[in-house]
Tab-separated table of C-alpha atoms in Angstrom:
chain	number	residue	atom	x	y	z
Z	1	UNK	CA	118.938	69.578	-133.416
Z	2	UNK	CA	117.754	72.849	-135.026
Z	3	UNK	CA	119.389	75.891	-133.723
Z	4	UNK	CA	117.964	79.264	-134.989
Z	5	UNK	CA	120.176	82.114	-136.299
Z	6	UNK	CA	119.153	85.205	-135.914
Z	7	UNK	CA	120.886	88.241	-138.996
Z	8	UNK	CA	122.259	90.718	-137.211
Z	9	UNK	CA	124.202	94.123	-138.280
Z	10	UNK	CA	127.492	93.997	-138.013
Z	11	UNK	CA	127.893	96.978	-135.933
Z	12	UNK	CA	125.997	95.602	-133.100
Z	13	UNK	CA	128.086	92.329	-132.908
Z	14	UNK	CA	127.454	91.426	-129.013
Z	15	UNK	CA	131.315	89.289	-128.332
Z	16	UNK	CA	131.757	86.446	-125.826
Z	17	UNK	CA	135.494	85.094	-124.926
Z	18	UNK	CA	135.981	82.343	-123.739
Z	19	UNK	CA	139.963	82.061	-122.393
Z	20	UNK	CA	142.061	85.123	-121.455
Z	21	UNK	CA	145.434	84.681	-122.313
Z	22	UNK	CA	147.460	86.104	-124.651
Z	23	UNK	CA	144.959	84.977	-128.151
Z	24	UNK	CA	142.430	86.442	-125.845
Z	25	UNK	CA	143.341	89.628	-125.588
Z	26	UNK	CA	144.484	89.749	-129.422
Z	27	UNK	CA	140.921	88.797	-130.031
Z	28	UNK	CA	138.716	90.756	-127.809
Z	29	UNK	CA	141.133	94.328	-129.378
Z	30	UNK	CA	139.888	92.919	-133.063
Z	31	UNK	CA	136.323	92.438	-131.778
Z	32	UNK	CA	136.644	95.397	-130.348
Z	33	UNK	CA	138.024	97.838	-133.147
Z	34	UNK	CA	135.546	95.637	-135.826
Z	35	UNK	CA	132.742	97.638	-133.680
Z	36	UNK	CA	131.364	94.947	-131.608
Z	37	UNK	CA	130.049	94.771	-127.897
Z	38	UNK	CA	132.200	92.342	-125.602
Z	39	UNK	CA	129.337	92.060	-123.179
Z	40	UNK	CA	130.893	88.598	-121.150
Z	41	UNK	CA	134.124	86.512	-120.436
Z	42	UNK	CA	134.660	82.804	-118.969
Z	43	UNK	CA	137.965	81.579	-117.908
Z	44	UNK	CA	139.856	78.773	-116.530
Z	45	UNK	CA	138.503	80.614	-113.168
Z	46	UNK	CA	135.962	83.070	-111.585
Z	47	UNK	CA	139.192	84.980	-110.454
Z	48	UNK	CA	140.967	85.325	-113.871
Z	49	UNK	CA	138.102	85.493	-115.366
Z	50	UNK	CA	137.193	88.864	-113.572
Z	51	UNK	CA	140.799	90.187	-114.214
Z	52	UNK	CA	140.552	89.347	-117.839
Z	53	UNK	CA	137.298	91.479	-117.653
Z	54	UNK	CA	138.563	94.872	-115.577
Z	55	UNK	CA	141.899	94.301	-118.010
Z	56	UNK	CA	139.717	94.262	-121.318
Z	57	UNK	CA	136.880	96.422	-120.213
Z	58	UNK	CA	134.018	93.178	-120.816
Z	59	UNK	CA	130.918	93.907	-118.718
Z	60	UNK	CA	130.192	90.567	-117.290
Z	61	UNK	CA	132.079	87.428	-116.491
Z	62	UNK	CA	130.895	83.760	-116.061
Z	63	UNK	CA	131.886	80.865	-113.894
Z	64	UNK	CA	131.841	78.825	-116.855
Z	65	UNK	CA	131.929	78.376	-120.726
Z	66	UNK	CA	128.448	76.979	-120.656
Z	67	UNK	CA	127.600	80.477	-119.535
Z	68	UNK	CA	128.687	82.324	-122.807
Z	69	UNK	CA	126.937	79.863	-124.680
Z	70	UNK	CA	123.508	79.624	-123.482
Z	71	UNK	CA	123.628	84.021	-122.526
Z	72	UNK	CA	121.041	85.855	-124.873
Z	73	UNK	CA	122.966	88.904	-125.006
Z	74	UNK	CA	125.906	86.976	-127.184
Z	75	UNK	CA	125.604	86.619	-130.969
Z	76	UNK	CA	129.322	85.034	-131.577
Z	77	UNK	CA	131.567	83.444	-129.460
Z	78	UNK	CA	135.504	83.748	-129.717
Z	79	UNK	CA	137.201	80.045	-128.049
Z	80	UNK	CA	140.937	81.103	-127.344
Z	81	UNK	CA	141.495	77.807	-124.620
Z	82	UNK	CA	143.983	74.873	-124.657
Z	83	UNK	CA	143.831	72.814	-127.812
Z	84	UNK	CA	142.531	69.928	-126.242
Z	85	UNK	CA	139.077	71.877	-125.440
Z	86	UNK	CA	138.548	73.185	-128.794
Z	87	UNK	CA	136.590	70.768	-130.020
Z	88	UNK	CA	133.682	70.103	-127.106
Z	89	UNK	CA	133.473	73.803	-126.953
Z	90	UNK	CA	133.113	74.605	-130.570
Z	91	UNK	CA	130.297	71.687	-130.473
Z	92	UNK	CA	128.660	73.091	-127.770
Z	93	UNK	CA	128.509	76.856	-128.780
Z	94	UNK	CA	126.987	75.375	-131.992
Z	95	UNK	CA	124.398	73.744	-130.494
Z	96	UNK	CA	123.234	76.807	-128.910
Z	97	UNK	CA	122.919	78.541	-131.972
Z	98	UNK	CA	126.268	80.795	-131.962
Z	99	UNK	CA	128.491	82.606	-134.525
Z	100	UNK	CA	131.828	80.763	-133.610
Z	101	UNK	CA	135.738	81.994	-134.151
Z	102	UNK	CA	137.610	78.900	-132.895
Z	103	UNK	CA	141.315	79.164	-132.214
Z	104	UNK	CA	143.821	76.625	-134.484
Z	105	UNK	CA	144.035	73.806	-134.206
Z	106	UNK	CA	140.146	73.206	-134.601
Z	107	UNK	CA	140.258	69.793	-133.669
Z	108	UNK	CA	143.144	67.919	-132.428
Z	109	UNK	CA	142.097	64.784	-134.397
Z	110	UNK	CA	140.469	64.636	-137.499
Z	111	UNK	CA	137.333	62.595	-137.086
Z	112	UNK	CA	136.594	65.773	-134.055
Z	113	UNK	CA	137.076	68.589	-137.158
Z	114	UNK	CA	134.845	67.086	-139.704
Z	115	UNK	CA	131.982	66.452	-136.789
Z	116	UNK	CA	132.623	70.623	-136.053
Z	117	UNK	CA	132.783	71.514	-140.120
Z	118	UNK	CA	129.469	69.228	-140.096
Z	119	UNK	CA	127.727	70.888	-137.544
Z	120	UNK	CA	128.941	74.390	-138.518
Z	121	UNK	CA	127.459	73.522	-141.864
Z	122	UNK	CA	124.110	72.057	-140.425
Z	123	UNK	CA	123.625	75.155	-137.983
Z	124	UNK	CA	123.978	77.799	-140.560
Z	125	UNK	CA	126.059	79.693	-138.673
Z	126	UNK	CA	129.820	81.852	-139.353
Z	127	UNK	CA	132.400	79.500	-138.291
Z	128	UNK	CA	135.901	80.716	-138.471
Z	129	UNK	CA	139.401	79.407	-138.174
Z	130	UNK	CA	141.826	82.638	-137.270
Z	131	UNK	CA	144.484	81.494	-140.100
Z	132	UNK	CA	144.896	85.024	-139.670
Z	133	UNK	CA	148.388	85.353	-142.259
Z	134	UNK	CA	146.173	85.717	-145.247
Z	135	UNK	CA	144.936	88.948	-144.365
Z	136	UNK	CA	148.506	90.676	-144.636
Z	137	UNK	CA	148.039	92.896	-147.852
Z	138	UNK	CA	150.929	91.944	-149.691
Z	139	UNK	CA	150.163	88.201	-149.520
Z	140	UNK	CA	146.950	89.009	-151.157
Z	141	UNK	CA	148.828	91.021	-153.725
Z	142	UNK	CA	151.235	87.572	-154.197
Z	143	UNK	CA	147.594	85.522	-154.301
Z	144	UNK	CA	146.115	87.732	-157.371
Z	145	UNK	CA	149.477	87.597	-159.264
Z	146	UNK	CA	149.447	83.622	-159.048
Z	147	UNK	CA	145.569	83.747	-159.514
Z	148	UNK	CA	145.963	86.211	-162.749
Z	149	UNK	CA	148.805	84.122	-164.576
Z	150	UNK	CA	151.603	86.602	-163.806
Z	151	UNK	CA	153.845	83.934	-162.489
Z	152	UNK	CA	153.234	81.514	-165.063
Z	153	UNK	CA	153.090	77.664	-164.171
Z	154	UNK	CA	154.144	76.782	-160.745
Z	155	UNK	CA	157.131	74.532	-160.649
Z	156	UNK	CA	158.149	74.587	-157.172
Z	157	UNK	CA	157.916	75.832	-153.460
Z	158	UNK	CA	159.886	76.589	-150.544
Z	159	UNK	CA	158.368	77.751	-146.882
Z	160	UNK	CA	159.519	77.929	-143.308
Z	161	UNK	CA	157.799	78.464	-140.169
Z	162	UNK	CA	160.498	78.973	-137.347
Z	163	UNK	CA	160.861	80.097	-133.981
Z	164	UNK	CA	162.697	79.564	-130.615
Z	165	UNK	CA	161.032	79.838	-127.579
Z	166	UNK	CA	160.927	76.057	-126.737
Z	167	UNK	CA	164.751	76.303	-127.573
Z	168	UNK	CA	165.712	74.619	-123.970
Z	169	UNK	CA	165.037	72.410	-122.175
Z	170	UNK	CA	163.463	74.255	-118.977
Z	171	UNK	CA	161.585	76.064	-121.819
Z	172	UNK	CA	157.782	74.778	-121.145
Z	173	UNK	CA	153.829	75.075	-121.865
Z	174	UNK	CA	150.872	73.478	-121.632
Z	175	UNK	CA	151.337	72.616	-125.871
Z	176	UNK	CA	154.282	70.115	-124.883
Z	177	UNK	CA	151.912	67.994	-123.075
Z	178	UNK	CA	150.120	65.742	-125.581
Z	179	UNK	CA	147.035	65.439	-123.616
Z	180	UNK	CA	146.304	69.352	-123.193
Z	181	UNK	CA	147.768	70.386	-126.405
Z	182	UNK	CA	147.347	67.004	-129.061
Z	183	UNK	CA	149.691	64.438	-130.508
Z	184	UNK	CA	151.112	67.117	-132.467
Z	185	UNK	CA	152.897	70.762	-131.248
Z	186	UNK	CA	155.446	72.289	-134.010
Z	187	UNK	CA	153.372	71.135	-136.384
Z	188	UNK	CA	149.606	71.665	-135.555
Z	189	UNK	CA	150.496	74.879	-134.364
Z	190	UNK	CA	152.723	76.759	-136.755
Z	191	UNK	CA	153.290	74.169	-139.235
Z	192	UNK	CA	149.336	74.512	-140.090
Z	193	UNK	CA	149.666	78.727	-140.701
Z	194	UNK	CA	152.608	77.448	-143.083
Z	195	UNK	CA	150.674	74.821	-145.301
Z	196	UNK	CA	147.351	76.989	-145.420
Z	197	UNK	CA	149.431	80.061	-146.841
Z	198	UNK	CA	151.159	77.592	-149.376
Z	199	UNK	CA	147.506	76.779	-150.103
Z	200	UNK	CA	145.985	79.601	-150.039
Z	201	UNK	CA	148.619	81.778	-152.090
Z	202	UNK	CA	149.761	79.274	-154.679
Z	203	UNK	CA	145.932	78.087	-155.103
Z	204	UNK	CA	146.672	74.634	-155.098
Z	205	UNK	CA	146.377	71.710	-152.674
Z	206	UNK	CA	149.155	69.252	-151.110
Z	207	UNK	CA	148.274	66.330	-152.312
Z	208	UNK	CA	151.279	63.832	-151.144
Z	209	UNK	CA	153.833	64.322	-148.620
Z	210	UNK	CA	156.521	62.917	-147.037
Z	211	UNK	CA	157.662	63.995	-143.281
Z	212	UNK	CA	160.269	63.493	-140.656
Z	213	UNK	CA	159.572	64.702	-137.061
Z	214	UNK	CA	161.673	65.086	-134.307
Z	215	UNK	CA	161.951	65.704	-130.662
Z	216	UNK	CA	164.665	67.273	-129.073
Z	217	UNK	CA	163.847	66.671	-125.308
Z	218	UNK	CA	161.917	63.751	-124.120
Z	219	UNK	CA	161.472	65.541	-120.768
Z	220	UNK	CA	160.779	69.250	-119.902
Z	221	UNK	CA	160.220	70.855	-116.577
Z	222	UNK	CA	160.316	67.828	-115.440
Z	223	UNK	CA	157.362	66.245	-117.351
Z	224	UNK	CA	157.649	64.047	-120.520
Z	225	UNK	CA	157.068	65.208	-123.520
Z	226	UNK	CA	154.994	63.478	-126.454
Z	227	UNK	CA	154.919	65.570	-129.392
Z	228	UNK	CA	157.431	67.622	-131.547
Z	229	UNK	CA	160.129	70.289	-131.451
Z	230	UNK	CA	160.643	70.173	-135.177
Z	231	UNK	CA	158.879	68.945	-138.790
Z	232	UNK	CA	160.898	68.675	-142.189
Z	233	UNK	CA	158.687	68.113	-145.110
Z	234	UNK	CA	158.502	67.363	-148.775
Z	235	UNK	CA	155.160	68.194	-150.854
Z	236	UNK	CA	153.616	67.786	-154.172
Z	237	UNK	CA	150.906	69.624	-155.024
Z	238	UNK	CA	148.026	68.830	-157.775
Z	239	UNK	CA	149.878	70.816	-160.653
Z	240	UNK	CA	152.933	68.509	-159.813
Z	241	UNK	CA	154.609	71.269	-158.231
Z	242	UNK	CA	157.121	69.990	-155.333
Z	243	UNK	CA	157.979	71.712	-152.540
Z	244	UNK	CA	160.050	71.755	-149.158
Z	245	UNK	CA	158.636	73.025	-145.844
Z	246	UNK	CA	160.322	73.155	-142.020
Z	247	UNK	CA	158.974	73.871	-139.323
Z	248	UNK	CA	160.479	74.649	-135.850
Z	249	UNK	CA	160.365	75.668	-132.305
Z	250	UNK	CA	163.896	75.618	-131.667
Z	251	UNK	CA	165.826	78.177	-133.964
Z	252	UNK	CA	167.517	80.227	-131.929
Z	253	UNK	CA	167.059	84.414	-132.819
Z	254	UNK	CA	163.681	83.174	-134.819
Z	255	UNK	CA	160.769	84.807	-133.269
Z	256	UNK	CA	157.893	83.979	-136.264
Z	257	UNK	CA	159.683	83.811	-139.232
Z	258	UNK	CA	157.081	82.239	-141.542
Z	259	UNK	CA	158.378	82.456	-145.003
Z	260	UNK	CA	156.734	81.396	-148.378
Z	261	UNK	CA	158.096	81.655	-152.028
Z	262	UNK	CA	156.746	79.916	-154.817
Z	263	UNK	CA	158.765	79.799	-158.333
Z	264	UNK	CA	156.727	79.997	-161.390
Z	265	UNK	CA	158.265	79.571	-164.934
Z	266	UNK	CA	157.954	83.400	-165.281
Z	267	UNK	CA	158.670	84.893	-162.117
Z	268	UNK	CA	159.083	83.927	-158.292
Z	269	UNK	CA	157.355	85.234	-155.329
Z	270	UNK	CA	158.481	85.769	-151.729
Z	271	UNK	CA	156.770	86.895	-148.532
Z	272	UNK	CA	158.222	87.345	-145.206
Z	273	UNK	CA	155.649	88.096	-142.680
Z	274	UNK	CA	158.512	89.738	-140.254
Z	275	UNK	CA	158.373	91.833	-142.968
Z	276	UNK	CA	154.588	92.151	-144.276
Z	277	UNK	CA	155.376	95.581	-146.026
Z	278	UNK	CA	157.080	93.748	-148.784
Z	279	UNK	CA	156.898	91.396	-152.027
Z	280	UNK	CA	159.920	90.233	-153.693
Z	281	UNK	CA	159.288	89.170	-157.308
Z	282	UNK	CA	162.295	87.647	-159.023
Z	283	UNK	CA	162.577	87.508	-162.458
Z	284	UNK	CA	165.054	85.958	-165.226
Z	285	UNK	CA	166.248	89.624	-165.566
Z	286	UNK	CA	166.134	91.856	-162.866
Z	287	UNK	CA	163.937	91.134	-159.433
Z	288	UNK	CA	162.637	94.097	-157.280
Z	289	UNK	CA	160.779	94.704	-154.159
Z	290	UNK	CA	156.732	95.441	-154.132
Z	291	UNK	CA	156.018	97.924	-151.918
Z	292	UNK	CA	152.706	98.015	-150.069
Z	293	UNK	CA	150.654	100.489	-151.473
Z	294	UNK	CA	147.027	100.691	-151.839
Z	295	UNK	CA	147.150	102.973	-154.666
Z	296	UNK	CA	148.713	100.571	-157.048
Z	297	UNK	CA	147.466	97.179	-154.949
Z	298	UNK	CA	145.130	94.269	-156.207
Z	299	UNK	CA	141.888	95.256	-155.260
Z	300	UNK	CA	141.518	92.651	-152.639
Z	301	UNK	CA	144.854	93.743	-150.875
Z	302	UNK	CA	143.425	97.229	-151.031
Z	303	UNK	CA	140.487	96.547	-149.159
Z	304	UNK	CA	142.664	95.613	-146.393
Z	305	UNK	CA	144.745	98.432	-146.375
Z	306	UNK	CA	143.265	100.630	-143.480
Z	307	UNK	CA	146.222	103.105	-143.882
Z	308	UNK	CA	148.299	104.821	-146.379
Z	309	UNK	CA	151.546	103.691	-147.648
Z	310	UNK	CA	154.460	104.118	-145.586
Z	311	UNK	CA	152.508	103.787	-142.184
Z	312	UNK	CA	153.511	99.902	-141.399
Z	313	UNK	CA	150.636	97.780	-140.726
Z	314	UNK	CA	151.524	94.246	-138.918
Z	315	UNK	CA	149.751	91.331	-137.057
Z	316	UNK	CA	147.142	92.649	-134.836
Z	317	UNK	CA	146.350	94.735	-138.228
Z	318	UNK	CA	145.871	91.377	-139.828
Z	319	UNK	CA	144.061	89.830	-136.783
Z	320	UNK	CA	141.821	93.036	-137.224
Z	321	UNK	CA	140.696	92.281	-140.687
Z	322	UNK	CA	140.107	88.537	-139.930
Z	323	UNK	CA	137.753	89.717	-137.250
Z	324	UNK	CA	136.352	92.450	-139.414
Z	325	UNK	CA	135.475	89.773	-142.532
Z	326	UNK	CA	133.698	87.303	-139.620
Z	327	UNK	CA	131.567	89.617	-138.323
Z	328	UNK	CA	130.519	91.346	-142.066
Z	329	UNK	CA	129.650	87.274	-142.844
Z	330	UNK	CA	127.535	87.242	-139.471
Z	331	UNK	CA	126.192	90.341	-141.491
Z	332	UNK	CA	125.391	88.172	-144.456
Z	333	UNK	CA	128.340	89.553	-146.252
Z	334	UNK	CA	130.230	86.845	-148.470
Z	335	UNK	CA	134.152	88.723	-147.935
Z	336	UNK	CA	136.721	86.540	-150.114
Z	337	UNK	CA	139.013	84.457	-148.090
Z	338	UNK	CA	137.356	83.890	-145.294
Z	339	UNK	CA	138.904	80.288	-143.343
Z	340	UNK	CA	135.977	78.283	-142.198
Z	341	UNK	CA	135.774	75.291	-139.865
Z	342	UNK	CA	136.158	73.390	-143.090
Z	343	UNK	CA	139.799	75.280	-143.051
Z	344	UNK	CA	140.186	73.610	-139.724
Z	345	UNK	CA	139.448	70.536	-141.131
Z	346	UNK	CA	142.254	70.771	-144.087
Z	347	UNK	CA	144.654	71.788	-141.139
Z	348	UNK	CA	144.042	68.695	-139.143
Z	349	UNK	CA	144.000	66.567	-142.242
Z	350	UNK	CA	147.359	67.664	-143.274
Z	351	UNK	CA	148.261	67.117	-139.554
Z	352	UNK	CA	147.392	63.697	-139.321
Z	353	UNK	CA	149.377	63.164	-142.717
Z	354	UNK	CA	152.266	64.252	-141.626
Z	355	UNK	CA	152.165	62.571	-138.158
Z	356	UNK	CA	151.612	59.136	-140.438
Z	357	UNK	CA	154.304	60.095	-142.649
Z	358	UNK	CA	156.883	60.623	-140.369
Z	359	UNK	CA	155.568	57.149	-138.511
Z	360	UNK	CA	155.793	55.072	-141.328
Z	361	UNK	CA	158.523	57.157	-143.505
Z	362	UNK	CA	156.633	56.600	-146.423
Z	363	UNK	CA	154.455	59.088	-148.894
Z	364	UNK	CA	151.290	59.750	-147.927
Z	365	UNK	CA	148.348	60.747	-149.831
Z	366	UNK	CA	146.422	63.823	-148.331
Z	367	UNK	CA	142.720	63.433	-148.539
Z	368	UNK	CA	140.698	66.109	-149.646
């Protein structure tokens, strides 16, 4: 089918949300500091649909998603539902011709990504994964100095994605249940921010892995539980470059601890995004801390710096610049950086890898 798309300024960006929990409402304050109109909600009900709307200040609210889709007055649409619902929504907000911004995972299997990354393609349109840790400055500062040769040759990796609010066992949500949230939770939903950082930073793919998975309780709340608490990993990427990765839900006093730090045969890098002010670079003699600073920062670290040095930016000011670069490419803009639907498709890839891995306890090659 043949969908038209119609170029539009950025600054009069007309928003739909669909889903109006907490991604929601990190969304619609990006949309709405990026400039754009949110002009109409849909929920998982009339009822919180209209308090989503009096909450957020949107004008208009639908019974369904179907609504946002086929409503003339809405030039993107942001999907922040269940997992499970990604895919037949992305699909269908395509097919009527929308900008989309599809919450992670895209797809919860692979076959359902590449259709969207297809389609995306096909239609023309801006379609956007929020992998939204690449817009902290300083790990665009750490991307230029691996991109520029600073670091030298990249001999290893190490990364860590941990938090603990599934810690117990009367600790619950809608991701522990394999049929709402996918075969996959630790992994498909923080484990994916991990390995597209890795990716993204070191600018290399994973190109084998090897994975164990495991799953504390079998049972929470009272319901079983399909997929995992925790994923250990070991990686090789296309420069021969090995690497570890974990990933959990259940490390107590860890709130979002993702970590990255690659070792180069010059100098190492480090980025803590509980602590997105920073860079550590090691060296051989002597190691210091990088400041953020957009007076001495890599151009494309600059041009997310929205305030001076010493006034802490964070992860809604990250969110922010995601949002910002989607609606300057509805714009025609071409900002660097950008994660696409094909973004989403690498992140389910890598998911179903490691979901194999850890089955058969073998290597696994990773597609491309």
């Amino acid at each position: 089918m043949t969908t038209e798309v119609i170029d539009i300024d950025v600054d009069t960006v007309r928003t739909g949300l669909v889903g109006g929990g907490f991604m929601g409402r990190v969304h619609a304050a990006a949309a709405r500091r990026a400039g754009a109109q949110l002009t109409v909600v849909a929920s998982s009900s009339r009822g919180r649909a209209e308090a989503v709307a009096r909450e957020l200040g949107v004008a208009r609210v639908e019974d369904e998603a179907a609504g946002v889709f086929a409503a003339s007055d809405v030039d993107v649409v942001h999907i922040c539902t269940p997992n499970a619902t990604h895919a037949p929504l992305a699909a269908a907000a395509l097919a009527a011709g929308k900008h989309v911004v599809c919450e992670k995972p895209l797809a919860t299997t692979v076959a359902d990504a590449r259709a969207l990354a297809r389609a995306a393609e096909d239609a023309g349109v801006v379609a956007a994964v929020p992998f939204v840790y690449r817009y902290h400055p300083m790990v665009r500062e750490a991307r230029a100095r691996v991109a520029s040769g600073r670091i030298g040759t990249l001999l290893t990796l190490d990364g860590s994605y941990l938090q603990d609010w599934m810690l117990r066992q009367n600790d619950d949500d809608w991701r522990a249940d394999a049929a709402t949230g996918g075969p996959s939770r630790a992994f498909a939903d923080i484990g994916s921010h991990l390995c597209d950082l890795v990716e993204f930073v070191a600018g290399e793919r994973i190109v084998r892995l090897a994975a164990r998975t495991r799953r504390i309780f079998h049972e929470r709340a009272g319901r079983s539980v399909d997929n995992e608490d925790i994923a250990a990993l070991l990686v090789e990427t296309d420069s021969g470059a090995l690497g570890t990765l974990l990933v959990s839900q259940m490390a107590p006093g860890r709130k979002n601890a993702l970590v990255i730090e690659l070792h180069g045969s010059r100098r190492s890098l480090r980025f803590d995004q509980e602590r997105p002010e920073e860079l550590w670079i090691g060296a051989r003699k002597g190691s210091r801390l990088m400041l953020r600073d957009p007076a001495t920062a890599d151009p494309d670290a600059a041009r997310l710096q929205r305030v001076p040095a010493g006034h802490p930016m964070g992860y809604q000011d990250a969110f922010d610049g995601f949002v910002a670069d989607v609606y300057s490419a509805i714009a025609g803009q071409a900002p660097d950086g950008l994660p696409t639907f094909a973004d989403g498709l690498r992140a389910a890839v890598l998911t179903e890898a490691v979901l194999e891995a850890a089955h058969s306890q073998s290597w696994i090659e990773v597609t491309s």
